[in-house]
Amino acid sequence: MKTATPALARAINDRLALDLLLEQGPLTAPQLRDLTGLSRPTVSDLLERLQSDGLIEVAGESGEARRGPNARLYGLVTGRAHVAGVDVRRGRLHVTVADITGAEIAATTREMPGDPDLPSFIAETVTAAAGDHDLHTVALGVPGLVNPRTGLTTDSGLPGWRPDLAAALRAVLPADVILENEVNLATVAEHRLGSAAGHDDCVLLWLDDGVGAGVVLGGRLRRGASGGAGEVGFLQADGIDYCNFLEEGRMRALTPEAVADRITTAVFTLVAVLDPGLVVLGGAAGRAGGPHMAALVQDRLDARSPARTQVRATTVEGNPILQGAVLTALDRTRDTIYG
């Protein structure tokens, strides 16, 4: 059996300490020793190394009566890097800028012009939102399929759309650019922050101005060979595409029971193929239906499916696409900077 080299062991220990500081905030050296199980000399070395690299700093002292080196609180250098999450849909461009800890430092929304140079419009809006902060990574949520191999996208119906949007943005934005399907990003937010937290396998059924699904299996977002995983909007029920069958405006005139019948049709399809164990109802309709609608769908699904599956309503507050974009950008940035 091969053992870790000293350099690899140091890198693992450093990332362990950085992740703890991300999760818990500033910590003392004794607290880091207790949480990591590392020895006093090892913790002392990693603290010195991380300070020299500009990743952590002394953030004050603990409230302990005893003063000295052990009372120093070490925290992350929050301005070490910044990211932006972008949601491009509904005629508006939404941008959130965050520091490396995930704390929001700026946000803006702009109306989309009729026929924009879309890459330039996005770049100008993101740059203005970031202000004096250089951005390490920008993650965008967009409608349509995003091919995970080529980065090319299908037609989203947005004004000024182009299939090579990701490449075009990289040419005008001095940052790493990630382009992702909007429902996939909402799924990332639900999996980290919402009803699917703690579940390795789950599906988010997105019921909004578009209909789709995001798939997490084995703790990982699954995109498919061409970015089409979860695109249930293309399926049909009673000769009608799901994207129309479950469209929010069509369901508004139905009774809650009739709406639950329709949603169960889509949920059963996902359960029969994927057996995820958990389906979360998201988007505007999923949020509006809440736990009551989830319970109605649960009853109908239990009567049809032999695979036991929980059905829950979304619990992510605010814009889940934008939050998923920020989380995705943070993952890329932290892996690059923290190792």
Short mmCIF file of C-alpha atoms in Angstrom, two decimals:
data_model
loop_
_atom_site.label_atom_id
_atom_site.label_comp_id
_atom_site.label_asym_id
_atom_site.label_seq_id
_atom_site.Cartn_x
_atom_site.Cartn_y
_atom_site.Cartn_z
CA MET A 1 0.00 0.00 0.00
CA LYS A 2 1.32 3.43 -0.96
CA THR A 3 1.35 6.12 1.71
CA ALA A 4 0.77 9.81 1.17
CA THR A 5 3.83 11.90 0.44
CA PRO A 6 4.64 14.69 2.93
CA ALA A 7 3.48 17.29 0.37
CA LEU A 8 0.16 15.50 -0.15
CA ALA A 9 -0.34 15.08 3.60
CA ARG A 10 0.26 18.81 4.10
CA ALA A 11 -2.22 19.65 1.32
CA ILE A 12 -4.88 17.38 2.85
CA ASN A 13 -4.37 18.89 6.30
CA ASP A 14 -4.49 22.43 4.93
CA ARG A 15 -7.77 21.82 3.11
CA LEU A 16 -9.23 20.15 6.20
CA ALA A 17 -8.44 23.22 8.27
CA LEU A 18 -9.73 25.63 5.61
CA ASP A 19 -13.00 23.71 5.29
CA LEU A 20 -13.48 23.85 9.06
CA LEU A 21 -12.94 27.61 9.02
CA LEU A 22 -15.50 27.86 6.22
CA GLU A 23 -18.05 25.85 8.17
CA GLN A 24 -17.49 27.21 11.67
CA GLY A 25 -15.84 30.60 11.35
CA PRO A 26 -12.70 31.71 13.20
CA LEU A 27 -11.08 29.07 15.42
CA THR A 28 -8.15 28.93 17.82
CA ALA A 29 -5.22 26.56 17.39
CA PRO A 30 -6.46 24.31 20.24
CA GLN A 31 -9.90 24.17 18.61
CA LEU A 32 -8.35 23.16 15.30
CA ARG A 33 -6.35 20.46 17.06
CA ASP A 34 -9.50 19.10 18.72
CA LEU A 35 -11.54 19.15 15.50
CA THR A 36 -8.86 17.67 13.24
CA GLY A 37 -7.08 15.33 15.63
CA LEU A 38 -3.77 16.72 14.37
CA SER A 39 -0.79 17.22 16.65
CA ARG A 40 0.26 20.58 18.10
CA PRO A 41 3.34 20.90 15.79
CA THR A 42 1.29 19.96 12.70
CA VAL A 43 -1.40 22.55 13.45
CA SER A 44 1.25 25.17 14.22
CA ASP A 45 2.97 24.49 10.90
CA LEU A 46 -0.23 24.61 8.86
CA LEU A 47 -1.33 27.87 10.49
CA GLU A 48 2.00 29.45 9.65
CA ARG A 49 1.86 28.08 6.11
CA LEU A 50 -1.71 29.27 5.47
CA GLN A 51 -0.90 32.73 6.79
CA SER A 52 2.17 32.94 4.55
CA ASP A 53 0.01 31.96 1.58
CA GLY A 54 -2.46 34.76 2.36
CA LEU A 55 -5.34 32.34 3.00
CA ILE A 56 -5.93 32.96 6.73
CA GLU A 57 -5.24 35.76 9.19
CA VAL A 58 -5.51 36.47 12.90
CA ALA A 59 -9.11 37.58 13.36
CA GLY A 60 -9.00 38.50 17.06
CA GLU A 61 -8.87 36.58 20.31
CA SER A 62 -11.19 34.17 22.02
CA GLY A 63 -13.09 35.13 25.14
CA GLU A 64 -10.94 32.91 27.32
CA ALA A 65 -9.45 34.48 30.42
CA ARG A 66 -6.05 33.07 29.58
CA ARG A 67 -4.25 35.17 26.98
CA GLY A 68 -1.43 34.22 24.66
CA PRO A 69 -0.94 32.41 21.35
CA ASN A 70 -3.59 29.82 22.14
CA ALA A 71 -6.25 32.54 22.41
CA ARG A 72 -5.71 33.85 18.88
CA LEU A 73 -8.60 33.30 16.53
CA TYR A 74 -7.68 32.41 12.97
CA GLY A 75 -10.10 33.21 10.18
CA LEU A 76 -10.19 33.10 6.42
CA VAL A 77 -9.03 36.06 4.37
CA THR A 78 -12.47 36.76 2.94
CA GLY A 79 -11.18 38.97 0.14
CA ARG A 80 -8.79 36.32 -1.18
CA ALA A 81 -11.17 35.71 -4.09
CA HIS A 82 -14.63 36.68 -5.30
CA VAL A 83 -17.23 34.94 -7.45
CA ALA A 84 -20.44 35.84 -9.26
CA GLY A 85 -23.62 33.86 -9.83
CA VAL A 86 -25.83 34.84 -12.77
CA ASP A 87 -29.44 33.94 -13.63
CA VAL A 88 -30.43 34.78 -17.22
CA ARG A 89 -34.18 34.40 -17.78
CA ARG A 90 -37.62 36.05 -17.76
CA GLY A 91 -36.31 39.12 -19.54
CA ARG A 92 -33.97 39.97 -16.67
CA LEU A 93 -30.37 39.41 -15.71
CA HIS A 94 -29.79 38.74 -11.99
CA VAL A 95 -26.27 38.86 -10.54
CA THR A 96 -24.97 38.09 -7.05
CA VAL A 97 -21.33 38.67 -6.07
CA ALA A 98 -19.86 36.86 -3.06
CA ASP A 99 -16.50 36.55 -1.33
CA ILE A 100 -14.75 33.21 -0.90
CA THR A 101 -16.74 32.43 2.27
CA GLY A 102 -20.01 32.78 0.33
CA ALA A 103 -21.01 36.07 1.97
CA GLU A 104 -22.93 38.28 -0.46
CA ILE A 105 -21.23 41.61 -1.12
CA ALA A 106 -23.27 42.92 -4.07
CA ALA A 107 -26.35 42.12 -6.13
CA THR A 108 -28.04 43.69 -9.12
CA THR A 109 -30.86 43.07 -11.59
CA ARG A 110 -31.11 44.54 -15.09
CA GLU A 111 -33.82 44.36 -17.71
CA MET A 112 -32.75 42.61 -20.90
CA PRO A 113 -32.73 44.85 -23.98
CA GLY A 114 -34.67 43.72 -27.04
CA ASP A 115 -31.78 42.47 -29.17
CA PRO A 116 -28.60 42.59 -27.07
CA ASP A 117 -25.07 41.55 -27.75
CA LEU A 118 -25.65 39.01 -24.99
CA PRO A 119 -22.02 38.27 -24.00
CA SER A 120 -21.23 41.98 -23.76
CA PHE A 121 -24.43 42.74 -21.85
CA ILE A 122 -23.73 39.96 -19.33
CA ALA A 123 -20.06 40.97 -18.97
CA GLU A 124 -20.92 44.63 -18.42
CA THR A 125 -23.56 43.80 -15.81
CA VAL A 126 -21.34 41.35 -13.93
CA THR A 127 -18.36 43.74 -13.99
CA ALA A 128 -20.49 46.63 -12.71
CA ALA A 129 -21.86 44.47 -9.88
CA ALA A 130 -18.35 43.34 -8.88
CA GLY A 131 -17.08 46.94 -8.70
CA ASP A 132 -13.47 46.98 -7.50
CA HIS A 133 -13.41 43.23 -6.86
CA ASP A 134 -11.67 40.97 -9.35
CA LEU A 135 -13.74 37.87 -10.04
CA HIS A 136 -12.18 34.42 -9.99
CA THR A 137 -15.22 32.48 -11.30
CA VAL A 138 -18.56 33.40 -12.84
CA ALA A 139 -21.30 30.73 -13.02
CA LEU A 140 -24.37 31.30 -15.19
CA GLY A 141 -27.72 29.51 -15.14
CA VAL A 142 -29.44 29.45 -18.51
CA PRO A 143 -32.48 27.70 -20.04
CA GLY A 144 -31.87 24.83 -22.44
CA LEU A 145 -29.35 21.99 -22.64
CA VAL A 146 -25.69 22.68 -21.96
CA ASN A 147 -23.44 20.00 -23.41
CA PRO A 148 -20.97 19.03 -20.63
CA ARG A 149 -18.29 18.11 -23.17
CA THR A 150 -18.47 20.95 -25.69
CA GLY A 151 -20.07 23.71 -23.61
CA LEU A 152 -22.45 24.45 -26.49
CA THR A 153 -26.10 25.14 -25.70
CA THR A 154 -29.42 24.57 -27.38
CA ASP A 155 -31.64 27.53 -28.27
CA SER A 156 -32.97 29.06 -25.05
CA GLY A 157 -35.34 31.54 -26.65
CA LEU A 158 -33.53 34.44 -24.98
CA PRO A 159 -32.83 37.55 -27.06
CA GLY A 160 -29.33 37.62 -28.49
CA TRP A 161 -28.78 33.92 -27.77
CA ARG A 162 -25.82 32.08 -29.28
CA PRO A 163 -24.80 28.44 -28.80
CA ASP A 164 -21.18 29.38 -27.98
CA LEU A 165 -22.15 31.74 -25.17
CA ALA A 166 -19.64 30.24 -22.73
CA ALA A 167 -16.69 30.73 -25.10
CA ALA A 168 -17.89 34.22 -26.01
CA LEU A 169 -18.09 35.19 -22.33
CA ARG A 170 -14.59 33.90 -21.64
CA ALA A 171 -13.35 36.25 -24.35
CA VAL A 172 -14.80 39.34 -22.62
CA LEU A 173 -14.73 38.41 -18.92
CA PRO A 174 -11.38 38.12 -17.12
CA ALA A 175 -12.62 35.18 -15.06
CA ASP A 176 -13.25 31.46 -15.23
CA VAL A 177 -16.74 30.99 -16.72
CA ILE A 178 -19.12 28.10 -15.98
CA LEU A 179 -22.32 27.73 -18.00
CA GLU A 180 -24.96 25.42 -16.54
CA ASN A 181 -28.61 24.57 -17.09
CA GLU A 182 -30.79 26.65 -14.75
CA VAL A 183 -32.66 23.67 -13.25
CA ASN A 184 -29.36 21.92 -12.53
CA LEU A 185 -28.25 24.96 -10.54
CA ALA A 186 -31.55 25.05 -8.64
CA THR A 187 -30.93 21.37 -7.86
CA VAL A 188 -27.48 22.19 -6.47
CA ALA A 189 -29.11 24.74 -4.13
CA GLU A 190 -31.83 22.28 -3.06
CA HIS A 191 -29.27 19.55 -2.45
CA ARG A 192 -27.03 21.79 -0.33
CA LEU A 193 -29.49 24.12 1.38
CA GLY A 194 -33.02 22.79 1.01
CA SER A 195 -35.25 19.75 1.29
CA ALA A 196 -32.71 17.41 -0.30
CA ALA A 197 -29.84 18.24 2.06
CA GLY A 198 -28.24 15.06 3.36
CA HIS A 199 -29.63 12.87 0.54
CA ASP A 200 -27.17 11.26 -1.88
CA ASP A 201 -29.98 10.44 -4.34
CA CYS A 202 -32.75 12.88 -5.22
CA VAL A 203 -34.60 14.62 -8.04
CA LEU A 204 -35.85 18.19 -8.20
CA LEU A 205 -38.98 18.52 -10.38
CA TRP A 206 -38.97 22.13 -11.57
CA LEU A 207 -42.46 23.54 -12.10
CA ASP A 208 -42.18 27.12 -13.27
CA ASP A 209 -42.30 29.01 -16.57
CA GLY A 210 -40.46 25.91 -17.81
CA VAL A 211 -40.72 22.27 -16.71
CA GLY A 212 -37.69 20.07 -16.13
CA ALA A 213 -35.83 18.06 -13.54
CA GLY A 214 -32.42 18.01 -11.93
CA VAL A 215 -30.91 14.64 -10.98
CA VAL A 216 -28.48 13.88 -8.15
CA LEU A 217 -27.24 10.29 -7.85
CA GLY A 218 -24.48 9.15 -5.55
CA GLY A 219 -24.17 12.71 -4.26
CA ARG A 220 -23.30 14.10 -7.70
CA LEU A 221 -25.29 16.17 -10.17
CA ARG A 222 -25.92 14.09 -13.30
CA ARG A 223 -26.06 15.94 -16.63
CA GLY A 224 -26.16 13.08 -19.13
CA ALA A 225 -24.06 12.62 -22.27
CA SER A 226 -25.34 15.80 -23.94
CA GLY A 227 -26.77 17.72 -21.00
CA GLY A 228 -30.26 16.28 -21.37
CA ALA A 229 -30.63 14.38 -18.08
CA GLY A 230 -33.92 15.28 -16.40
CA GLU A 231 -35.52 16.98 -19.41
CA VAL A 232 -38.99 15.61 -18.67
CA GLY A 233 -40.59 18.56 -20.45
CA PHE A 234 -40.16 16.65 -23.72
CA LEU A 235 -42.26 13.69 -22.53
CA GLN A 236 -46.00 13.54 -23.15
CA ALA A 237 -49.15 12.88 -21.13
CA ASP A 238 -52.50 12.52 -22.89
CA GLY A 239 -50.82 13.65 -26.10
CA ILE A 240 -49.59 16.89 -24.51
CA ASP A 241 -45.93 17.71 -23.82
CA TYR A 242 -45.17 17.80 -20.10
CA CYS A 243 -43.91 21.36 -20.51
CA ASN A 244 -47.49 22.31 -21.44
CA PHE A 245 -49.28 19.66 -19.36
CA LEU A 246 -47.63 21.02 -16.19
CA GLU A 247 -47.34 24.67 -17.20
CA GLU A 248 -48.18 26.93 -14.27
CA GLY A 249 -50.83 28.90 -16.15
CA ARG A 250 -52.70 25.73 -17.19
CA MET A 251 -52.73 24.34 -13.66
CA ARG A 252 -53.95 27.55 -12.07
CA ALA A 253 -57.55 26.82 -13.08
CA LEU A 254 -57.50 23.24 -11.73
CA THR A 255 -58.42 21.95 -8.28
CA PRO A 256 -55.49 20.97 -6.02
CA GLU A 257 -56.39 17.31 -6.52
CA ALA A 258 -56.31 17.66 -10.30
CA VAL A 259 -52.98 19.46 -10.11
CA ALA A 260 -51.62 16.66 -7.92
CA ASP A 261 -52.77 14.10 -10.50
CA ARG A 262 -50.78 15.88 -13.19
CA ILE A 263 -47.68 16.32 -11.09
CA THR A 264 -47.80 12.66 -10.04
CA THR A 265 -47.66 11.64 -13.71
CA ALA A 266 -44.27 13.33 -14.03
CA VAL A 267 -43.03 12.21 -10.63
CA PHE A 268 -43.93 8.57 -11.34
CA THR A 269 -41.93 8.70 -14.59
CA LEU A 270 -38.87 9.94 -12.72
CA VAL A 271 -39.29 7.37 -9.94
CA ALA A 272 -39.81 4.48 -12.37
CA VAL A 273 -36.59 5.28 -14.23
CA LEU A 274 -34.31 6.57 -11.47
CA ASP A 275 -35.69 5.33 -8.11
CA PRO A 276 -34.18 8.39 -6.35
CA GLY A 277 -35.89 7.91 -2.99
CA LEU A 278 -36.73 11.63 -2.83
CA VAL A 279 -38.47 14.01 -5.22
CA VAL A 280 -38.62 17.72 -4.39
CA LEU A 281 -41.28 19.90 -6.01
CA GLY A 282 -39.56 23.17 -6.93
CA GLY A 283 -40.10 26.30 -9.00
CA ALA A 284 -42.96 28.75 -8.51
CA ALA A 285 -45.68 26.06 -8.60
CA GLY A 286 -43.79 23.74 -6.25
CA ARG A 287 -43.30 26.56 -3.76
CA ALA A 288 -46.93 27.71 -4.04
CA GLY A 289 -48.25 24.17 -3.50
CA GLY A 290 -46.05 23.71 -0.45
CA PRO A 291 -46.28 20.73 1.92
CA HIS A 292 -50.01 20.28 1.17
CA MET A 293 -49.40 19.64 -2.54
CA ALA A 294 -46.41 17.43 -1.74
CA ALA A 295 -48.65 15.33 0.53
CA LEU A 296 -51.29 14.96 -2.21
CA VAL A 297 -48.64 13.82 -4.67
CA GLN A 298 -47.17 11.49 -2.04
CA ASP A 299 -50.52 9.72 -1.59
CA ARG A 300 -50.99 9.25 -5.34
CA LEU A 301 -47.41 8.11 -5.89
CA ASP A 302 -47.65 5.56 -3.07
CA ALA A 303 -50.67 4.04 -4.78
CA ARG A 304 -48.80 3.64 -8.09
CA SER A 305 -45.14 2.97 -7.34
CA PRO A 306 -43.60 -0.04 -5.55
CA ALA A 307 -40.45 2.03 -4.96
CA ARG A 308 -40.88 3.98 -1.72
CA THR A 309 -40.19 7.64 -2.50
CA GLN A 310 -40.53 10.72 -0.34
CA VAL A 311 -42.13 13.80 -1.90
CA ARG A 312 -41.31 17.20 -0.42
CA ALA A 313 -41.81 20.84 -1.32
CA THR A 314 -38.80 23.06 -1.89
CA THR A 315 -37.47 24.91 1.13
CA VAL A 316 -34.83 27.06 -0.56
CA GLU A 317 -35.58 30.72 0.08
CA GLY A 318 -35.11 33.37 -2.60
CA ASN A 319 -33.78 32.56 -6.08
CA PRO A 320 -32.51 28.94 -6.10
CA ILE A 321 -30.93 29.28 -9.55
CA LEU A 322 -28.84 32.23 -8.42
CA GLN A 323 -27.89 30.48 -5.18
CA GLY A 324 -26.89 27.34 -7.07
CA ALA A 325 -24.77 29.45 -9.41
CA VAL A 326 -22.91 31.05 -6.50
CA LEU A 327 -22.34 27.64 -4.87
CA THR A 328 -21.02 26.22 -8.15
CA ALA A 329 -18.67 29.16 -8.63
CA LEU A 330 -17.45 28.83 -5.03
CA ASP A 331 -16.71 25.12 -5.49
CA ARG A 332 -14.49 25.86 -8.50
CA THR A 333 -12.75 28.78 -6.81
CA ARG A 334 -12.05 27.01 -3.54
CA ASP A 335 -10.69 23.92 -5.30
CA THR A 336 -8.35 26.16 -7.27
CA ILE A 337 -7.17 28.39 -4.42
CA TYR A 338 -7.39 26.04 -1.45
CA GLY A 339 -6.26 22.94 -3.31
#
